[in-house]
PDB file of C-alpha atoms in Angstrom:
ATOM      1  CA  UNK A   1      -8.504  -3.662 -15.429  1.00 43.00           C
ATOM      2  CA  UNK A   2      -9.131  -4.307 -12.162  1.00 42.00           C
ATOM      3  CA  UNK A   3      -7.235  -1.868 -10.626  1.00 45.00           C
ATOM      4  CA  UNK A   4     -10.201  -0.534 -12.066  1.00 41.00           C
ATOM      5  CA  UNK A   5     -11.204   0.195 -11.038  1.00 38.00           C
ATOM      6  CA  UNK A   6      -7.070  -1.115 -11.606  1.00 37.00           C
ATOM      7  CA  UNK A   7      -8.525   0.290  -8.037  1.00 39.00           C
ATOM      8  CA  UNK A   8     -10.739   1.891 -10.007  1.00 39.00           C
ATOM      9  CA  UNK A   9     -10.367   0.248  -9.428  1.00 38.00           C
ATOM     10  CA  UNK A  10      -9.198   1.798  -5.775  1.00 40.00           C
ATOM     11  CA  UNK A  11      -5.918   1.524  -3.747  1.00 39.00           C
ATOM     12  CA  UNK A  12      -7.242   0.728  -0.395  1.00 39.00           C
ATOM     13  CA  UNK A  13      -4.179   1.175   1.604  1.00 37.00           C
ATOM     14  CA  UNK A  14      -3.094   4.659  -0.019  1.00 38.00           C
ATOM     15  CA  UNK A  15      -2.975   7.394   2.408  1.00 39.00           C
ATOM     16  CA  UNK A  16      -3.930  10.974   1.250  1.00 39.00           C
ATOM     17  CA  UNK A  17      -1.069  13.262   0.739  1.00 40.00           C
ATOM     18  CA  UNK A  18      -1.672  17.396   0.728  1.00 38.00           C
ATOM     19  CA  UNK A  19       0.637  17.516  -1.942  1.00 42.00           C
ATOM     20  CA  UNK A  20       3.093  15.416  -4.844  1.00 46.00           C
ATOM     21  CA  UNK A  21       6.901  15.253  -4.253  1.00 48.00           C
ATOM     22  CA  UNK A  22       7.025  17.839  -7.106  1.00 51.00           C
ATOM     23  CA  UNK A  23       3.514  19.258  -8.286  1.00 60.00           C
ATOM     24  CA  UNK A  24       1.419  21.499  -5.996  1.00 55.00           C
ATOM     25  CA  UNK A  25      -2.216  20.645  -5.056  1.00 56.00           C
ATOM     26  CA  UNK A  26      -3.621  23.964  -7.814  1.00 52.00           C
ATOM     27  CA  UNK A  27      -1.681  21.943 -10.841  1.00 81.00           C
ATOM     28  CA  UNK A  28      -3.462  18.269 -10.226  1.00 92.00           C
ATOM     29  CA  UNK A  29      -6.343  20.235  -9.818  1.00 92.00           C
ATOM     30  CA  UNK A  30      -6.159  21.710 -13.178  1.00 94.00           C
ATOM     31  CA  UNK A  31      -4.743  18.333 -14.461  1.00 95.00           C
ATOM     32  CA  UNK A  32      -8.477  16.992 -13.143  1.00 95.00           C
ATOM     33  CA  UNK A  33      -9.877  20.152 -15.317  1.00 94.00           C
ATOM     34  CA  UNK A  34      -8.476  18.822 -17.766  1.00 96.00           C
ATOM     35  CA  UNK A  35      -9.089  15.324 -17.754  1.00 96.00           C
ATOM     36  CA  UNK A  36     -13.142  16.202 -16.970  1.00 95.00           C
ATOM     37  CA  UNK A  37     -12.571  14.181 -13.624  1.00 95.00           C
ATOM     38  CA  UNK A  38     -11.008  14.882 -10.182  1.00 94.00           C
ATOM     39  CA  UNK A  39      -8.574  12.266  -8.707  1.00 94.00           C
ATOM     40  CA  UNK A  40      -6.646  11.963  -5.562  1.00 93.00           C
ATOM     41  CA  UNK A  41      -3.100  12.257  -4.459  1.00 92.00           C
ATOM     42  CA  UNK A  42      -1.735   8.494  -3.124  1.00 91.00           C
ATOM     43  CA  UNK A  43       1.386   7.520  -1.453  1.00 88.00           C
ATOM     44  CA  UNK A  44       4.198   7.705  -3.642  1.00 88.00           C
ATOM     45  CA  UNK A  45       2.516  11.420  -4.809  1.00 90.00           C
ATOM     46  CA  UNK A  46       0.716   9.918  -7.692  1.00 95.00           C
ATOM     47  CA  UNK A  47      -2.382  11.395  -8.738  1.00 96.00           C
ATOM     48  CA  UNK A  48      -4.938   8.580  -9.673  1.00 96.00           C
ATOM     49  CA  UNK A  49      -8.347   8.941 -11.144  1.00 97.00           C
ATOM     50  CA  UNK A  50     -10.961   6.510 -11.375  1.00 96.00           C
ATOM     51  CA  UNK A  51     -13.593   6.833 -14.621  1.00 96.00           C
ATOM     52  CA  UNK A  52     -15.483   3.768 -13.924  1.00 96.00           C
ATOM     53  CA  UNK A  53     -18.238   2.589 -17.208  1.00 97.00           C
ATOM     54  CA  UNK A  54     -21.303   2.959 -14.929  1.00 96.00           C
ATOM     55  CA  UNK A  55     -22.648   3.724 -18.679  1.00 97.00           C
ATOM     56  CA  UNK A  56     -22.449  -0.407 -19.049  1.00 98.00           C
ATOM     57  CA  UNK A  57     -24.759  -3.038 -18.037  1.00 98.00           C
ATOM     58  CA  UNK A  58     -22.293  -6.657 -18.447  1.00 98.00           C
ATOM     59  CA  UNK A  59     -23.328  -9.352 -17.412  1.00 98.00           C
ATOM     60  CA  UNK A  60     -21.814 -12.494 -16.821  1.00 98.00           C
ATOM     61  CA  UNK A  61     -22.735 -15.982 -15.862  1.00 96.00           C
ATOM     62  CA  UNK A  62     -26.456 -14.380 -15.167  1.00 96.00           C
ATOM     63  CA  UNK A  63     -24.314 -11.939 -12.586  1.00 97.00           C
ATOM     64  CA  UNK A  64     -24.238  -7.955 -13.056  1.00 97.00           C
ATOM     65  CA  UNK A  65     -21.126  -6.763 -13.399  1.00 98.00           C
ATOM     66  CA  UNK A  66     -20.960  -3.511 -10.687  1.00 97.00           C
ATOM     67  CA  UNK A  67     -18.705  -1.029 -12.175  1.00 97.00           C
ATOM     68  CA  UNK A  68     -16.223  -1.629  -9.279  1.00 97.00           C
ATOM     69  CA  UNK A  69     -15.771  -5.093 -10.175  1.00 98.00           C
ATOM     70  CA  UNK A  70     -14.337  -5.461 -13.342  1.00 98.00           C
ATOM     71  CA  UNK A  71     -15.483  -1.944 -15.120  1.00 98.00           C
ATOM     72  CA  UNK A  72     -13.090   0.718 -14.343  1.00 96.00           C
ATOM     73  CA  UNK A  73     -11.305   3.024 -16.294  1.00 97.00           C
ATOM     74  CA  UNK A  74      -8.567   4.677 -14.335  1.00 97.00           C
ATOM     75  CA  UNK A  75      -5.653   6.665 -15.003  1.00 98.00           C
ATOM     76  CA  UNK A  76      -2.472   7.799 -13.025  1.00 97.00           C
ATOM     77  CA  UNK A  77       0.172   9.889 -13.360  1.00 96.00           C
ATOM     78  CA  UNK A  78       3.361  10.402 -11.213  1.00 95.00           C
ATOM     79  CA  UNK A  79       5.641  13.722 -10.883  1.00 93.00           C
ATOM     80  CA  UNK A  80       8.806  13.702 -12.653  1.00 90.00           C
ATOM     81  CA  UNK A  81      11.518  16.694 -13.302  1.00 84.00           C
ATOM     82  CA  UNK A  82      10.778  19.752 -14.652  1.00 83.00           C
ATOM     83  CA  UNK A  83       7.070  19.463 -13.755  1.00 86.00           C
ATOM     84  CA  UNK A  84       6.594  16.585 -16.351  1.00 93.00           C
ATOM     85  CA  UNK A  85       4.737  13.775 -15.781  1.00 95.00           C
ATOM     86  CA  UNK A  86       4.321  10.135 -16.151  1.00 95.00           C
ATOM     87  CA  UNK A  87       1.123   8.603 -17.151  1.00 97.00           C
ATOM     88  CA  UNK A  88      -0.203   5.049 -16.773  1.00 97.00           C
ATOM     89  CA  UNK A  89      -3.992   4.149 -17.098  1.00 98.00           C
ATOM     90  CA  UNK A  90      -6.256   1.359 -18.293  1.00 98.00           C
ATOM     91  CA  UNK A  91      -9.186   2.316 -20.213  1.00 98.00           C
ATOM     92  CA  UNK A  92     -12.575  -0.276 -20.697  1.00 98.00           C
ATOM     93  CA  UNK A  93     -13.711   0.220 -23.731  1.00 98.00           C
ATOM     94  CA  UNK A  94     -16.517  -1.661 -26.078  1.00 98.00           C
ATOM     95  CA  UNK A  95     -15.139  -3.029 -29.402  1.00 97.00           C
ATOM     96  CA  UNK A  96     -16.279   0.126 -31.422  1.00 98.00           C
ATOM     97  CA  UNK A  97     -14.611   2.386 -29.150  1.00 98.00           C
ATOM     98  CA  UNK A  98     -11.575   0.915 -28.991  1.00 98.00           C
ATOM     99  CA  UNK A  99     -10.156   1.998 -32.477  1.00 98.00           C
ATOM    100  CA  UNK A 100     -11.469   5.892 -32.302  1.00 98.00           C
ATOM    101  CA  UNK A 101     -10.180   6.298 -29.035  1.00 98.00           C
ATOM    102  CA  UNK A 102      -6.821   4.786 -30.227  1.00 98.00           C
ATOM    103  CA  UNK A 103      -6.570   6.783 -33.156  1.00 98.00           C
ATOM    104  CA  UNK A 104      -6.471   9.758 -30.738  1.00 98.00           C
ATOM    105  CA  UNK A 105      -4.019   8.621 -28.612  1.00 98.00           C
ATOM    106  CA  UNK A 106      -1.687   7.655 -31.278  1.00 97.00           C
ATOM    107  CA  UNK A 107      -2.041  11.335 -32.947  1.00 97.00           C
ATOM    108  CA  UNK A 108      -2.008  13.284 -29.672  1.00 95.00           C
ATOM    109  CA  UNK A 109       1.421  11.197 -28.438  1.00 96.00           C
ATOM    110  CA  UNK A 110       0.028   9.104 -25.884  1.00 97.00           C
ATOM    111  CA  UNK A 111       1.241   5.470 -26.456  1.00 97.00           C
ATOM    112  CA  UNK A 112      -0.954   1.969 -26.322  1.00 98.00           C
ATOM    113  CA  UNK A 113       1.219  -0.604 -24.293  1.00 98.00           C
ATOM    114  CA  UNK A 114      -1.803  -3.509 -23.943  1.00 98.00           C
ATOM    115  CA  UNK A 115      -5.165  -4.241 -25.598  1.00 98.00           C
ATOM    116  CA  UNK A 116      -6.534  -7.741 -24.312  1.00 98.00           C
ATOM    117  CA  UNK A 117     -10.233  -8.708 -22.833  1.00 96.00           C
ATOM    118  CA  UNK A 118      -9.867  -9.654 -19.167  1.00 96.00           C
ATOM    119  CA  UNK A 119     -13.104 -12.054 -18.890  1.00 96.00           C
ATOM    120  CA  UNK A 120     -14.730 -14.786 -20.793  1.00 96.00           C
ATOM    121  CA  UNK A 121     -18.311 -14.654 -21.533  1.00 96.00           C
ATOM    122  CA  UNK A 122     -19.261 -11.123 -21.184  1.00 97.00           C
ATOM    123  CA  UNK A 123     -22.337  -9.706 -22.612  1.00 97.00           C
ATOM    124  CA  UNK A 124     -21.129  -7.404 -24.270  1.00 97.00           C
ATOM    125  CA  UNK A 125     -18.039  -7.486 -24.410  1.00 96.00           C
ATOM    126  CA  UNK A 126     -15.236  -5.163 -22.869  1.00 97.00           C
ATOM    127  CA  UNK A 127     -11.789  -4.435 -23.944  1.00 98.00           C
ATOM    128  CA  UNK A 128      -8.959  -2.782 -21.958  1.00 98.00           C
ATOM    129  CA  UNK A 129      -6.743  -0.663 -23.182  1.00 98.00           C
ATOM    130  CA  UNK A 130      -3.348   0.148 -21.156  1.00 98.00           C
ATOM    131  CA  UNK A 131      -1.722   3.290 -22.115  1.00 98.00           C
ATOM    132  CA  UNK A 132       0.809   5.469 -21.467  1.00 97.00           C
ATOM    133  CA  UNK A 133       2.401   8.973 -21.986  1.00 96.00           C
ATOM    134  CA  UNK A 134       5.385  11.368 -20.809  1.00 95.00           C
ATOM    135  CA  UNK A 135       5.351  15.132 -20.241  1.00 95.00           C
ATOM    136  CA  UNK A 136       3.648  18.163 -19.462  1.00 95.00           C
ATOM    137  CA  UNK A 137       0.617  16.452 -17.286  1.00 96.00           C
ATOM    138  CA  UNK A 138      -1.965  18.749 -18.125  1.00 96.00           C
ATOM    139  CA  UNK A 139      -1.241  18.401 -21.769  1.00 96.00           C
ATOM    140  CA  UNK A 140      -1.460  14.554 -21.272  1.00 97.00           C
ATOM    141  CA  UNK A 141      -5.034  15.084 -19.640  1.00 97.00           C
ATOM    142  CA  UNK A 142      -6.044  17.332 -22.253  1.00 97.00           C
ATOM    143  CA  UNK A 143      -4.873  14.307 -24.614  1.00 98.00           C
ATOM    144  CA  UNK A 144      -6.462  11.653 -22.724  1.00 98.00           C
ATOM    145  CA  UNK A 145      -9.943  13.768 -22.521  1.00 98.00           C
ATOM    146  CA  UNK A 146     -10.338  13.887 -26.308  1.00 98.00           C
ATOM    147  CA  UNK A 147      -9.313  10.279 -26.317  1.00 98.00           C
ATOM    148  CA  UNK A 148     -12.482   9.330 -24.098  1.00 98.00           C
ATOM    149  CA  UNK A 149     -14.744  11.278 -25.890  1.00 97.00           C
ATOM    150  CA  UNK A 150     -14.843   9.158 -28.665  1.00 98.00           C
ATOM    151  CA  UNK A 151     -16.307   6.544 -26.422  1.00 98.00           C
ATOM    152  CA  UNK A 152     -19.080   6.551 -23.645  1.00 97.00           C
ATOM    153  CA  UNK A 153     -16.931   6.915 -20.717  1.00 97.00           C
ATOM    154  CA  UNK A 154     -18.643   8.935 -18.128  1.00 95.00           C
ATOM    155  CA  UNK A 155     -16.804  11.962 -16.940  1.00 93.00           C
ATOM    156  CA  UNK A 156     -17.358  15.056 -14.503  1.00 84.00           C
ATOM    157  CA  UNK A 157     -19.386  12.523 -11.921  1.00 57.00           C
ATOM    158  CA  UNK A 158     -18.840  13.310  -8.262  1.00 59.00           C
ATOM    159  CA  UNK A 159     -16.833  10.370  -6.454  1.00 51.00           C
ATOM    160  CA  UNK A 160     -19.049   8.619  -3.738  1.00 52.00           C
ATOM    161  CA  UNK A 161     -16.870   9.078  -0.220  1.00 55.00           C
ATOM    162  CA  UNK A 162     -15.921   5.976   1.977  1.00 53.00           C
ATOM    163  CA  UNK A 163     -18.268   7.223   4.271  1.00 58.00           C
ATOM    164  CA  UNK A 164     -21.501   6.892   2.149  1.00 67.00           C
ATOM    165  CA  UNK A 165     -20.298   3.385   1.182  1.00 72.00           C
ATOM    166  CA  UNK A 166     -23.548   1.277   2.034  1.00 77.00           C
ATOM    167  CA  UNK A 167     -22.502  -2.234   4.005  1.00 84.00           C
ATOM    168  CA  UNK A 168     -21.870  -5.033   1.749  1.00 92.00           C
ATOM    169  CA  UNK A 169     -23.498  -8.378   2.197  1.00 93.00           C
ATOM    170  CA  UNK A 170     -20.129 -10.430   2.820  1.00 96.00           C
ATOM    171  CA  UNK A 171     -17.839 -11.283   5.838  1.00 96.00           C
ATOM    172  CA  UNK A 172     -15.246  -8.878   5.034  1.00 96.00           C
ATOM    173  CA  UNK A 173     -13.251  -9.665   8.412  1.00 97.00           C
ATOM    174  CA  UNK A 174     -13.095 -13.305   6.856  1.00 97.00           C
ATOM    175  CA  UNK A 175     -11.397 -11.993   3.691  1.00 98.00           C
ATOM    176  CA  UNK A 176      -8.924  -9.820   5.271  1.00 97.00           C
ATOM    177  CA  UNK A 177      -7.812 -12.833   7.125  1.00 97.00           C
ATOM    178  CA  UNK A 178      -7.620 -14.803   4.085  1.00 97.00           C
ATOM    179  CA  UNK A 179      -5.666 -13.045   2.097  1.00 97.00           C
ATOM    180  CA  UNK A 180      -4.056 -10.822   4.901  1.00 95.00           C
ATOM    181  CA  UNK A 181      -4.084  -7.290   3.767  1.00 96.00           C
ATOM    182  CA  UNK A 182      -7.296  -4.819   4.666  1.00 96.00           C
ATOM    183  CA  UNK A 183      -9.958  -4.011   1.675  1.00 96.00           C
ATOM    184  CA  UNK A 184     -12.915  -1.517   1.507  1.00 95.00           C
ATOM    185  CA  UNK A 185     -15.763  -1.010  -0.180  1.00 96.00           C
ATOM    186  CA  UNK A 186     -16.317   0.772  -2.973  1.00 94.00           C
ATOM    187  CA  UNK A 187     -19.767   0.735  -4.973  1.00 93.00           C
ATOM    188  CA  UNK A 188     -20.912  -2.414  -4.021  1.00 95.00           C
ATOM    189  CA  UNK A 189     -18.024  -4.167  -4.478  1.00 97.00           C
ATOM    190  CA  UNK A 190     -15.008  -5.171  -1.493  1.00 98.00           C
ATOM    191  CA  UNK A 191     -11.860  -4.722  -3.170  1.00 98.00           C
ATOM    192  CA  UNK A 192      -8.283  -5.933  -1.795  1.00 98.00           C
ATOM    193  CA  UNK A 193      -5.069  -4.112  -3.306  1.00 97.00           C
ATOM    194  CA  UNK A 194      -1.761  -5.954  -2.421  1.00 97.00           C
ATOM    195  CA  UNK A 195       1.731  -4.727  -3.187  1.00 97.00           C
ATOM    196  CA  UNK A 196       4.463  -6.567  -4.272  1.00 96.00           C
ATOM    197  CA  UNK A 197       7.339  -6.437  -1.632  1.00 95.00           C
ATOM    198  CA  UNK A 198      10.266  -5.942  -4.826  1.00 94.00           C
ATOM    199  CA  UNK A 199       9.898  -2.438  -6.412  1.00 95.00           C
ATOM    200  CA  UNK A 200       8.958  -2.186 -10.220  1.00 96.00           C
ATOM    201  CA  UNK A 201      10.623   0.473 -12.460  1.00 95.00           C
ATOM    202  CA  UNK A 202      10.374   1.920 -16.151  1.00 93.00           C
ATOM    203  CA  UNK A 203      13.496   3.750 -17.428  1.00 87.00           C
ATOM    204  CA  UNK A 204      14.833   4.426 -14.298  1.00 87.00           C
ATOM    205  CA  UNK A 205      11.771   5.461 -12.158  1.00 90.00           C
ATOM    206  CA  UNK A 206       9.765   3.558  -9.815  1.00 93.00           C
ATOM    207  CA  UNK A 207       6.529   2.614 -10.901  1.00 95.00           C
ATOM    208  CA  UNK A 208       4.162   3.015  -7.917  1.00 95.00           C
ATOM    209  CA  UNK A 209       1.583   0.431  -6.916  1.00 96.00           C
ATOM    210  CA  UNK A 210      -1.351   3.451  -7.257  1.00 95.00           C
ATOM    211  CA  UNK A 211      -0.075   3.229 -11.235  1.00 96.00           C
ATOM    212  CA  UNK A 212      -0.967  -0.522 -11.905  1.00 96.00           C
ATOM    213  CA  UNK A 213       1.667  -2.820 -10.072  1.00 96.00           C
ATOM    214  CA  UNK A 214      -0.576  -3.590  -7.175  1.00 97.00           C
ATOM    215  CA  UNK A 215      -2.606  -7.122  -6.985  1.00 98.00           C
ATOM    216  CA  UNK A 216      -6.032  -6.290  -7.217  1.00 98.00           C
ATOM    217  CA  UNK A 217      -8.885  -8.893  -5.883  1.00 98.00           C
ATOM    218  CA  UNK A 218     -12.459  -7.586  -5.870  1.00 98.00           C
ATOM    219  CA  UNK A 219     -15.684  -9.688  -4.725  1.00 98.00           C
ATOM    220  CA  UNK A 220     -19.280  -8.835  -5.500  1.00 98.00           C
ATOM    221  CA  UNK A 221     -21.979 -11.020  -3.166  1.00 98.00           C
ATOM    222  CA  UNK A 222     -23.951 -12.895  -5.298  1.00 97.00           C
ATOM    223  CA  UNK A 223     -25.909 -14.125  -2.460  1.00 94.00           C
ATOM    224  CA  UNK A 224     -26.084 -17.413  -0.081  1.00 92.00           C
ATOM    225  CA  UNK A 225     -22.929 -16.450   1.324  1.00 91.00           C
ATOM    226  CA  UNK A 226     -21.472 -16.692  -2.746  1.00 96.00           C
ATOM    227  CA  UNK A 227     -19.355 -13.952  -4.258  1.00 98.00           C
ATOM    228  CA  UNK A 228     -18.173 -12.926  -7.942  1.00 98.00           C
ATOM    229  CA  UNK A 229     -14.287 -12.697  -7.467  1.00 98.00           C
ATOM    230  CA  UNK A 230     -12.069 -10.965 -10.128  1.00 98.00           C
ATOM    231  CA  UNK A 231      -9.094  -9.184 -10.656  1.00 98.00           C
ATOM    232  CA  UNK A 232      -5.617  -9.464 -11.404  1.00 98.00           C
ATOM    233  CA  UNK A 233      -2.273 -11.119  -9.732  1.00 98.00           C
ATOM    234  CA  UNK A 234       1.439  -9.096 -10.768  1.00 98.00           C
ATOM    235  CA  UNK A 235       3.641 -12.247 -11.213  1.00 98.00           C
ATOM    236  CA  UNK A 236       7.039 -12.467 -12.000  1.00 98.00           C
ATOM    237  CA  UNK A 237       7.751 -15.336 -15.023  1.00 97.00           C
ATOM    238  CA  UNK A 238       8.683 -17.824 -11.890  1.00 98.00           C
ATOM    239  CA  UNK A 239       5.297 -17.583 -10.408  1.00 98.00           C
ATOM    240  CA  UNK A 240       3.076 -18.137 -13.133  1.00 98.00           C
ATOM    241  CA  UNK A 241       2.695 -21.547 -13.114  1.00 98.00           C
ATOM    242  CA  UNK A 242       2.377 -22.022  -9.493  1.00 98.00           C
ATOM    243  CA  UNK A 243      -0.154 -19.322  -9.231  1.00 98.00           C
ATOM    244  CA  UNK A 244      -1.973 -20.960 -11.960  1.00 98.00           C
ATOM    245  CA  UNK A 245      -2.276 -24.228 -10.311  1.00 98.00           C
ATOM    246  CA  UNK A 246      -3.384 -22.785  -6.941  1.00 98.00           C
ATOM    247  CA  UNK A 247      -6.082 -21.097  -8.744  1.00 98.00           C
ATOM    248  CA  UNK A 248      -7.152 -24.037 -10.898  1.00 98.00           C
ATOM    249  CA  UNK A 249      -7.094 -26.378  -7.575  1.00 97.00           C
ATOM    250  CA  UNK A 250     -10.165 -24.458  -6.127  1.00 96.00           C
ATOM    251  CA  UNK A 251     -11.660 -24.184  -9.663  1.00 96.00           C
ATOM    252  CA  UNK A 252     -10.915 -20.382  -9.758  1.00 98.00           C
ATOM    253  CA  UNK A 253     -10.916 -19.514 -13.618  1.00 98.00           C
ATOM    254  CA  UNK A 254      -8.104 -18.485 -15.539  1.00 98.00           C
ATOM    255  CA  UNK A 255      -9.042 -16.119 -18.099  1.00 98.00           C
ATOM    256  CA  UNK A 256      -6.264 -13.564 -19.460  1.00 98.00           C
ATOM    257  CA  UNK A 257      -2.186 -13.567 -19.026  1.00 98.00           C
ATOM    258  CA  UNK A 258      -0.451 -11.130 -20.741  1.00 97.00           C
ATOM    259  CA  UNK A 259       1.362  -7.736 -20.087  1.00 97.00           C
ATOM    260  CA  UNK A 260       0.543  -4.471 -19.493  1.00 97.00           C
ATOM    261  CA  UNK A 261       3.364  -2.630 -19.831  1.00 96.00           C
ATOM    262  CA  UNK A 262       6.624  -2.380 -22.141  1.00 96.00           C
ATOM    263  CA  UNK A 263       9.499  -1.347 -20.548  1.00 95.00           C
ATOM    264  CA  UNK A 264       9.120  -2.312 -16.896  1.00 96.00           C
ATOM    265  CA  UNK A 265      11.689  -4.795 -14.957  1.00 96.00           C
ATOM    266  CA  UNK A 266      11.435  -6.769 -13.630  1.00 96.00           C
ATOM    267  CA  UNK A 267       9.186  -8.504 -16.377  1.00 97.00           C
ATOM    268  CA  UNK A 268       5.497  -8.413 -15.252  1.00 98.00           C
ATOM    269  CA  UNK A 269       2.843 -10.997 -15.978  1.00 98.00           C
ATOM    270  CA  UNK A 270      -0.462 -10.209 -15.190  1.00 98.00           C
ATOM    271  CA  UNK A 271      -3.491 -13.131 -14.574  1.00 98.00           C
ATOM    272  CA  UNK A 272      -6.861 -12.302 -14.493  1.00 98.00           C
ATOM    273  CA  UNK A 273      -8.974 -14.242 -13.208  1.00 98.00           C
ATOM    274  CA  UNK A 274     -12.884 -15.110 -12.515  1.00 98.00           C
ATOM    275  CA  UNK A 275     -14.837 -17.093  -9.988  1.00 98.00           C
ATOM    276  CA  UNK A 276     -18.878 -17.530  -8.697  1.00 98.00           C
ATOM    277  CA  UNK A 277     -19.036 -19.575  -5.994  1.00 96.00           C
ATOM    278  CA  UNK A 278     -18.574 -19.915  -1.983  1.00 97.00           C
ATOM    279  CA  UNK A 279     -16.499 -17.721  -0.205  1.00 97.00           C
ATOM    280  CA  UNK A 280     -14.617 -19.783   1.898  1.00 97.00           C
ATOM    281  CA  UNK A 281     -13.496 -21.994  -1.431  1.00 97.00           C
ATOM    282  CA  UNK A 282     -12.570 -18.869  -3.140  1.00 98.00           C
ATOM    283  CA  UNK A 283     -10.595 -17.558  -0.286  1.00 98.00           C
ATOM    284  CA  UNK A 284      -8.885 -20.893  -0.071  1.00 98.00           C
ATOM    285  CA  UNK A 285      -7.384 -20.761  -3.968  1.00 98.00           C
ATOM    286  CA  UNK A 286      -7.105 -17.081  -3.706  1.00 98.00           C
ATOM    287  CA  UNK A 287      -4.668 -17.061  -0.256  1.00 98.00           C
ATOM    288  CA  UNK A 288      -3.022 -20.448  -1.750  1.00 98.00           C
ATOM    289  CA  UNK A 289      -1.930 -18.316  -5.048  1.00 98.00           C
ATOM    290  CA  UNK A 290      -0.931 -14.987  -2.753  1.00 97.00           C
ATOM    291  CA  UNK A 291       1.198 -17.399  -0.791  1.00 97.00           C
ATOM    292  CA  UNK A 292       2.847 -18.508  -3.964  1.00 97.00           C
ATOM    293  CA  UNK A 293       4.271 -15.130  -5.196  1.00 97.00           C
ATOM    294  CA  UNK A 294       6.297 -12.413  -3.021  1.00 94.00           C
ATOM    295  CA  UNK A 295       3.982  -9.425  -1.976  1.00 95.00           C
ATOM    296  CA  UNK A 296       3.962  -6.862   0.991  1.00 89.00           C
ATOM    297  CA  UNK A 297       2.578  -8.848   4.222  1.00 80.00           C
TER     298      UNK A 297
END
């Protein structure tokens, strides 16, 4: 999800590109047309757009969930031959959207690779929905629109730029240390993205970090020099375990592991996980688990 946000979930490290390694500028723009929502280009030329459910109020352990936390759609497609597409994207529905907008996917060719809750406790409740889809992309868009309009998901919104970000009530400079990569803020919310360093691929292609294989690790200040953490680590089956452990040593909770995808190799696991509590403890478990697995440094 939480790349919502996957990213949505944001890649902080993604640098803008003018153009993909095979579509122009003019067709992602009418690929946003179609979708009801503009993206951006990030490295690797995929086109990402984030839908987060600003519609919601969740709440959890008497904390408000921001959007950018643990809310946001998002959906990302990379340029193939022949001006195809592929499409990856994580959708955060409410249990009585989830079937309607599944029903459309199925019928319009899209598949449904992952359905799965990501948090205990949740008022109410959110599901995520992974999905996926191959071929012309503004056809996939088009699909993907009708999809969301059979739940709430807000489209058409302007994006807020970096530069209107207000400051965020934590010592960001202490969690880049931590967990040695740079966030931003985004809504609210400081949110880390963290590549693995071995490259992921589905049926022969490389599956970018911008299109869910990135580590994502948000924090929300909950005041008192606290934070909300959630997110998501990438593991390999080797790592589980000792990711687990680091996590559980600082009493950071363990609440999904599953997969996202169907295809992909090497085999991805993906722990999410939640946390309320001081920021230096939380940075402790947090780095402890990132040292544990092999990501970009």
């Amino acid at each position: 999800m939480y790349r919502s946000f996957l990213f949505s979930v944001l890649i902080p490290t993604a640098c803008l590109l003018s153009v993909g390694p095979v579509l122009a500028q003019q067709d992602w723009k009418a690929v946003g047309q179609a979708l009801g929502k503009s993206g951006s280009v990030m490295d690797g030329g995929v086109y990402r757009v984030g839908m987060p459910r600003s519609d919601l109020k969740v709440t959890l352990d008497g904390v408000e969930l921001k959007p950018a936390l643990a809310l946001g759609s998002w959906v990302a497609l990379k340029p193939m031959a022949d001006n195809d597409a592929m499409l990856m994207g994580d959708l955060v529905l409410t249990q009585d959207e989830v079937n309607p907008v599944m029903s459309v996917l199925l019928q319009d060719g899209l598949q449904v690779t992952a359905l799965h809750n990501h948090l205990f406790r949740a008022d109410p409740a959110t599901l995520y929905m992974h999905v996926s889809g191959r071929g012309d992309p503004v056809k996939l868009a088009s699909a993907l629109h009708e999809a969301l309009a059979q739940s709430k998901t807000p489209l058409g919104e302007a994006a807020v730029s970096p530069a209107s970000q207000p400051e965020i009530d934590l010592d960001t400079a202490a969690i880049d240390t931590a967990l040695g990569h740079q966030g931003k803020v985004n809504g609210g919310v400081y949110q880390e993205s963290i590549s693995r360093s071995d490259p992921v691929t589905e049926d022969g292609m490389d599956v970018e970090p911008a299109m869910g294989t990135a580590i994502a690790i948000n924090f929300q200040p909950t005041g008192g020099g606290k934070a909300a953490t959630t997110g998501d680590f990438v593991l390999i089956a080797e790592e589980v375990n000792p990711v687990l452990k680091a996590l559980r040593a600082d009493g950071i909770e363990v609440t999904a592991l599953h997969s996202h995808m169907l295809d992909e190799q090497p085999r991805l696991f993906f722990m999410h996980f939640w946390a309320n509590g001081d920021l230096t403890t939380l940075l402790h478990g947090l780095s402890a688990a990132l040292g544990e697995m092999a990501v970009q440094r």
